[in-house]
XYZ file of C-alpha atoms in Angstrom:
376
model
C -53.741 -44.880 -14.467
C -50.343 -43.656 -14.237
C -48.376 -46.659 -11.918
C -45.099 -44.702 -11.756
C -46.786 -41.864 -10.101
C -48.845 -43.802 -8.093
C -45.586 -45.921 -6.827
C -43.552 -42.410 -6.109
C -46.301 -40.583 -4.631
C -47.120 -43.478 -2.083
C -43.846 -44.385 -1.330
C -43.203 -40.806 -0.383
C -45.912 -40.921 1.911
C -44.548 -44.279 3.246
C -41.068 -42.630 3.696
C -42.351 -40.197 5.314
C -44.575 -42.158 8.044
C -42.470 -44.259 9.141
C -39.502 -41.399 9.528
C -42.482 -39.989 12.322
C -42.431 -43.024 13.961
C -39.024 -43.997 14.001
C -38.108 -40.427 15.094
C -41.267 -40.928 18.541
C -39.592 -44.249 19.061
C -36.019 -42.531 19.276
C -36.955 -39.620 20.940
C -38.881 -41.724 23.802
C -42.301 -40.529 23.161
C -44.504 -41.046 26.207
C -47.729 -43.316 25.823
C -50.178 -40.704 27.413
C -53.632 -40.457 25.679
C -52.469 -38.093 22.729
C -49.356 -40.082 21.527
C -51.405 -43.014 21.114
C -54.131 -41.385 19.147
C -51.227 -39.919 17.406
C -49.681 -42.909 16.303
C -52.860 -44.721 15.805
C -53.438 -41.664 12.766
C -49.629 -42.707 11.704
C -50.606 -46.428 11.698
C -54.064 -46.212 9.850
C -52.499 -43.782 7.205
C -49.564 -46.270 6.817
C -51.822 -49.235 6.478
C -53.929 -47.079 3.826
C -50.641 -46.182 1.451
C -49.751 -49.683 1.562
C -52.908 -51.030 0.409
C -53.850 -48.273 -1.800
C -50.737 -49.313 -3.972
C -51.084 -52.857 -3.894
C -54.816 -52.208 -4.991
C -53.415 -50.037 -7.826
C -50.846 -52.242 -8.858
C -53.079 -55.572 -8.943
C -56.236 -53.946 -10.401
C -57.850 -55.450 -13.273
C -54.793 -58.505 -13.604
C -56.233 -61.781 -14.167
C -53.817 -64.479 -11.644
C -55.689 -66.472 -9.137
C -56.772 -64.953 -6.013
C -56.905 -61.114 -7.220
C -60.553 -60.714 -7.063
C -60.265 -61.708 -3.163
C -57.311 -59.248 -2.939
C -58.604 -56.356 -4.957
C -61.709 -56.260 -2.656
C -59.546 -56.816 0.767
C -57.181 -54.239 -0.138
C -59.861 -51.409 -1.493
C -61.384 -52.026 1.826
C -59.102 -51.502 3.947
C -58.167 -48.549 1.890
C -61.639 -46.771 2.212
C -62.369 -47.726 5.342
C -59.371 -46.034 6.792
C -60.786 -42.471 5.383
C -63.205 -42.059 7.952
C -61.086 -43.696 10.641
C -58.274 -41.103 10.316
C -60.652 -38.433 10.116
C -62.024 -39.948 13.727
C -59.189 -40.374 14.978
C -58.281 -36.670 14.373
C -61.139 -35.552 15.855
C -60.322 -37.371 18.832
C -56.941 -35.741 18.871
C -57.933 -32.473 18.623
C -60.436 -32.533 21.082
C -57.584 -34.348 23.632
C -54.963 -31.756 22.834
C -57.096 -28.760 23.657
C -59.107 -30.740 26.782
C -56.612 -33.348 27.793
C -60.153 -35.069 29.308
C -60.001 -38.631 29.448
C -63.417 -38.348 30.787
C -64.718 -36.019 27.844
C -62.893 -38.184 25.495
C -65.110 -41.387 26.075
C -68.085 -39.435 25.628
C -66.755 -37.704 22.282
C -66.142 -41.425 21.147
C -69.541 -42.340 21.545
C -70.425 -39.200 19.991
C -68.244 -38.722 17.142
C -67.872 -42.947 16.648
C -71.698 -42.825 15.490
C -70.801 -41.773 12.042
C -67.800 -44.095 11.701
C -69.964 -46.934 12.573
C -72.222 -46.321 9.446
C -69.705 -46.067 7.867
C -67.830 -49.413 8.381
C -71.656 -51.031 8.190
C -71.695 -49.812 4.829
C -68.300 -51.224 4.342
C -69.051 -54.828 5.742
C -72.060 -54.875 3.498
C -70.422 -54.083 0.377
C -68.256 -57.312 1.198
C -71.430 -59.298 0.043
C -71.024 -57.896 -3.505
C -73.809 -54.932 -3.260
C -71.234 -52.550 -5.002
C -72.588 -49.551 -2.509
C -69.244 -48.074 -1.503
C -67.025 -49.749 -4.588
C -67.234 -52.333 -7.203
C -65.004 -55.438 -8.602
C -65.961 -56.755 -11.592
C -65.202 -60.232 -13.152
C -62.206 -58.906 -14.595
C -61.082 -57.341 -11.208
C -61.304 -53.731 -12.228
C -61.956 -51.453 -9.526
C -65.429 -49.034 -9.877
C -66.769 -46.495 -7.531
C -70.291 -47.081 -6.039
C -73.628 -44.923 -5.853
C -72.792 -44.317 -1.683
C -68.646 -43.709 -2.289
C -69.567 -39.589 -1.627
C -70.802 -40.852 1.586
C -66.624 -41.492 2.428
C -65.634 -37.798 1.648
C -69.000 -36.367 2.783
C -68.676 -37.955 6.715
C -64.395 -37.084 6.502
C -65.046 -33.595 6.003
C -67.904 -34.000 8.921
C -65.128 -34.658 11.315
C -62.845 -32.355 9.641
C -65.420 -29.343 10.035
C -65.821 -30.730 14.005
C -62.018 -29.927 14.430
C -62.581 -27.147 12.999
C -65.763 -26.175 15.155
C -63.861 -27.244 18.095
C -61.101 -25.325 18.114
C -62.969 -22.068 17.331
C -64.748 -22.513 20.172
C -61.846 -23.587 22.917
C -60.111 -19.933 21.771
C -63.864 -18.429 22.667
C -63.856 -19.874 25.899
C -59.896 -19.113 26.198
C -59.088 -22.693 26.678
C -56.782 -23.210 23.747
C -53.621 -21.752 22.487
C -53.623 -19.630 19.553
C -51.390 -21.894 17.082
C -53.319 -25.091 17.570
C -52.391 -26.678 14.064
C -55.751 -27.656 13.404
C -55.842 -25.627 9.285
C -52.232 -27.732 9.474
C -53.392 -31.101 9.285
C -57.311 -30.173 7.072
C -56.436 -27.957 4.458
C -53.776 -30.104 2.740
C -56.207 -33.185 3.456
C -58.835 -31.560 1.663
C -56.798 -30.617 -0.909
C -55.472 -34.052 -1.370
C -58.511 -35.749 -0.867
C -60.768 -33.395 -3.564
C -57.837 -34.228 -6.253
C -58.069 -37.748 -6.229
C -61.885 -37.521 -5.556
C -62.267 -35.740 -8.895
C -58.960 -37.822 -11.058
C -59.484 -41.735 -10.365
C -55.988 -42.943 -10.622
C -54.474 -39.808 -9.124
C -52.531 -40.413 -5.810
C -52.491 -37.745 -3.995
C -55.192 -38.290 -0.511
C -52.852 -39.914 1.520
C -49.689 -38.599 -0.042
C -51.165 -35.289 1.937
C -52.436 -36.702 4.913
C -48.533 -38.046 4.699
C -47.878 -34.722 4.658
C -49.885 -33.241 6.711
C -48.809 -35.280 9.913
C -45.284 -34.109 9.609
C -47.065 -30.526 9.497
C -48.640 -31.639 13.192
C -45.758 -33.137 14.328
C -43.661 -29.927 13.891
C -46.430 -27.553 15.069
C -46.574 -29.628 18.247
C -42.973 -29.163 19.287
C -44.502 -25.741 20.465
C -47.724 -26.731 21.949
C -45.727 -29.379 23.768
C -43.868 -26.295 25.837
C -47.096 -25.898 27.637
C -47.873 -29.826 28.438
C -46.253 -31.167 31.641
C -44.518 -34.354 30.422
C -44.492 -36.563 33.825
C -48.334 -35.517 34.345
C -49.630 -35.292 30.612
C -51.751 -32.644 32.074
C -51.077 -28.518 31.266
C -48.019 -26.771 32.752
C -48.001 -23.571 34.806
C -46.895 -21.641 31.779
C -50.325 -22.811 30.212
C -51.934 -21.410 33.204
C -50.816 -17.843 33.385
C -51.922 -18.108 29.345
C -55.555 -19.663 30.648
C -55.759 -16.777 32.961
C -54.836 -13.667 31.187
C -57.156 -14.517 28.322
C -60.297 -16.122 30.923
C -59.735 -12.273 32.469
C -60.385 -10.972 29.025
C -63.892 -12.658 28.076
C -65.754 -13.732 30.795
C -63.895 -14.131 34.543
C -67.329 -13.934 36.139
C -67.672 -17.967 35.339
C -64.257 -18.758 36.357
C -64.162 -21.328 38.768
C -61.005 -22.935 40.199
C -59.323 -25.751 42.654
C -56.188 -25.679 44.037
C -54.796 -29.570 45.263
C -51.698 -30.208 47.019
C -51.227 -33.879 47.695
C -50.920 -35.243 51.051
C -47.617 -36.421 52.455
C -46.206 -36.648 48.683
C -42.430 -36.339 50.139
C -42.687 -39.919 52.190
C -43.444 -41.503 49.051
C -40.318 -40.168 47.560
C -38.145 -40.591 50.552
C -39.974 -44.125 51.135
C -40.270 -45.439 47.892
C -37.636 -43.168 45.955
C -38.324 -40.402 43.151
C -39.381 -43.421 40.664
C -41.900 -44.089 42.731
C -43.514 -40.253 43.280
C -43.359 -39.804 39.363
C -45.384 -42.617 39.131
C -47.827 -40.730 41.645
C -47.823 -37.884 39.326
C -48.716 -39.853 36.528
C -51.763 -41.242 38.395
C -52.729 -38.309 39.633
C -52.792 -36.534 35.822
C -54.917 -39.833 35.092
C -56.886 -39.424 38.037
C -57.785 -35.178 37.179
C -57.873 -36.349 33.389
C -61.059 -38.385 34.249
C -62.530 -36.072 36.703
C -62.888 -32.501 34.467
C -66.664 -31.543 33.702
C -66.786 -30.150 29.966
C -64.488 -26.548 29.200
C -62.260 -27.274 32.264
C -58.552 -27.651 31.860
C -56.197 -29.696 34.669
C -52.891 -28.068 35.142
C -49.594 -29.022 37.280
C -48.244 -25.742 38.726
C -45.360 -27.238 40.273
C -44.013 -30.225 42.545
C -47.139 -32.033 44.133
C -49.557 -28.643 43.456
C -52.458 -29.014 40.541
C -55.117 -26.901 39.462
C -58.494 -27.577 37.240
C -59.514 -24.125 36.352
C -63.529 -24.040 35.331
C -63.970 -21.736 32.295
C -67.724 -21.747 32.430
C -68.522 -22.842 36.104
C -70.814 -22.704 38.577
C -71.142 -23.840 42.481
C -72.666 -26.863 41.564
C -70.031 -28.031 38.886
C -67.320 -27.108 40.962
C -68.812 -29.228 44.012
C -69.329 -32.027 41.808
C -65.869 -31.305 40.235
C -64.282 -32.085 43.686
C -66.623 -35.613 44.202
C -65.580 -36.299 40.911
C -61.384 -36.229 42.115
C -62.518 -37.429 45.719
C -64.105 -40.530 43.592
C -61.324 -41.117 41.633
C -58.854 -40.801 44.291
C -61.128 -43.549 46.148
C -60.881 -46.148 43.195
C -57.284 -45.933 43.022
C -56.196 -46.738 46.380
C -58.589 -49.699 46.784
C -57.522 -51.176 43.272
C -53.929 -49.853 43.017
C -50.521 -51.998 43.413
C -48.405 -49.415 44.212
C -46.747 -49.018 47.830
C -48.518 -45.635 48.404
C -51.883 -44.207 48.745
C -53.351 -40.786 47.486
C -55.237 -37.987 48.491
C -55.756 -34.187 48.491
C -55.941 -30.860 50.052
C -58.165 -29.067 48.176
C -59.072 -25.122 48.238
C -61.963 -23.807 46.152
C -62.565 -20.133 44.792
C -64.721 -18.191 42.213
C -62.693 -15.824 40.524
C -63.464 -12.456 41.847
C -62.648 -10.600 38.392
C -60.400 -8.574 40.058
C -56.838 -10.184 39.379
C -55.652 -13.620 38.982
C -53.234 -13.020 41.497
C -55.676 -12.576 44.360
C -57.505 -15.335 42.450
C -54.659 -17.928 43.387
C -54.073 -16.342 46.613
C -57.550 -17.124 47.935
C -57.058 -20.555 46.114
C -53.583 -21.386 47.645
C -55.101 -20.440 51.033
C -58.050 -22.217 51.218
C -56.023 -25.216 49.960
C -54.013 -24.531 52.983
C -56.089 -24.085 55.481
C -57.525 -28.189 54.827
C -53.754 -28.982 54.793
C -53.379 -27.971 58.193
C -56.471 -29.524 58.914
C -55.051 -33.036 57.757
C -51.860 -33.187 59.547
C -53.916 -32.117 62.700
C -55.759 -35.216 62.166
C -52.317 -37.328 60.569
C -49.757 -36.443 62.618
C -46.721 -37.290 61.141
């Protein structure tokens, strides 16, 4: 195997890893759901170059110990293939959803494959030589089940794939979602190496490709409200022009101001109500039923737009926030409380404008019914 290139390919990748998270330290990036699966790609792929090298570097030399270290380090190597390609998946699905509720259930989902993986992995520890082999002489060999890596990566690859095709169906996503950004240099990098043993190019290009995402995102971050973490209003005139396009007949929407929102700022100070806004994106995050999108329009005024609704989901859609709502204020610490005024429409398939008017007045009309009963 050629060390050099090994050493300059890897310690490009290296470079450029730890420029992305130097630049998201300096820059302030928030911890919201999708930075930390973000940086939890940037950590496995960093923890993959650096063992990939020392694996190349120490394979087949004969000083105390390397057998031990070969196996450790080829481990954590291959068992970081599938977990970035998880990981991703998980991403994806956040960026176009921003579900925390969905999200859980796409873990269980999408983990099942992972875990058979890393099984797999734990019992090639005992010497079985499934996934990889060390002989006496510490030399690294591939194993009968080591297709089973790339076959179950390019599983969760073709899910991101899948997924995304389908959010622009149900005109949920944006049309530049870098999804082909971040797979088709993967694949690329990962075939290479699959086919050349002692090539290093995998996750040189995975390297690669997550400076790819993190540039493509700079754009998709224009429509994500950065106090909230949920979609911005710009997102929602986008959601709505295209949802009039394919299929308004299932569009489904509420409209939520929240209650007395300007005494917590002028009790508690503007700290204080971004902190409310935070909790409430959390709160909507974990309360949207599957191809439903949360959006902050403005100030203290949210929408969750239904893409294919019905009565019944959009009932159980408002229990869902009403629940959530309910949790935090008997576990919270904060100073304040929360709650909503809520107005709920199908859209007509007429225009989105009379769509939001019937929205915003409905919403209105249980506002005035709560300061009747909470007279300031």
């Amino acid at each position: 195997m050629n060390i050099p290139e090994i050493l300059v390919a890897n310690g490009t990748g290296i470079i450029l890893v730890v420029f992305l998270f130097l630049l998201r330290v300096r820059n302030s990036e928030t911890k919201q759901t999708g930075a930390v699966l973000y940086d939890g790609m940037l950590a496995v792929t960093l923890v993959a170059l650096v063992t990939e090298t020392i694996s190349f570097l120490i394979d087949g030399q004969p000083f105390r110990g390397c057998h031990t270290l070969v196996v450790l380090t080829n481990t954590l190597c291959t068992g970081s293939t599938v977990l970035v390609g998880f990981l991703w998946c998980l991403f994806v699905d956040f960026r176009i959803y921003r579900s925390t509720r969905r999200l859980h259930r796409k873990i269980l989902t999408l983990g099942i494959p992972l875990l058979l993986v890393q099984l797999l992995m734990v019992i090639n520890l005992f010497g079985t030589g499934l996934i990889f082999h060390v002989s006496a002489e510490n030399v690294y060999s591939r194993g009968p089940l080591n297709f089973l890596l790339y076959a179950t990566l390019f599983l969760y690859f073709a899910e991101s794939i899948y997924r995304v095709t389908r959010s622009k169906q149900t005109g949920i996503t944006i049309e530049f979602f870098p999804v082909f950004y971040f797979v088709i240099p993967c694949i690329l990098g990962t075939v290479v190496q699959g086919i050349f043993y002692g090539l290093s190019t995998g996750w040189l290009a995975v390297a690669v490709a997550m400076v790819f995402i993190h540039i493509q995102l700079q754009n998709f971050n224009t429509f994500v409200d950065e106090t909230s973490g949920l979609f911005n209003r710009k997102y929602m005139n986008f959601y709505l022009e295209k949802a009039h396009k394919t299929n308004p007949r299932q569009l489904y929407g509420i409209m939520m101001d929240v209650n007395d929102f300007k005494k917590i700022n002028d009790r508690y100070g503007h700290s204080m109500g971004d902190r409310a806004i935070r909790e409430i994106g959390k709160i909507l995050s974990a309360s949207l039923p599957e191809d439903a999108v949360a959006i902050r329009m403005a100030g203290d005024e949210f929408v969750i737009l239904l893409s294919r609704g019905n009565g019944k989901m959009l009932e159980d859609t408002r229990a869902a926030i009403e629940d959530g709502l309910r949790h935090f204020n008997q576990t919270t610490t904060a100073p304040f409380k929360l709650s909503f005024s809520m107005g709920l429409a199908r859209y007509n398939g007429r225009s989105t404008e009379s769509f939001l008017n019937e929205l915003d007045q409905k919403m209105y009309a249980e506002k005035k019914a709560y300061h009747q009963e909470h007279p300031r």
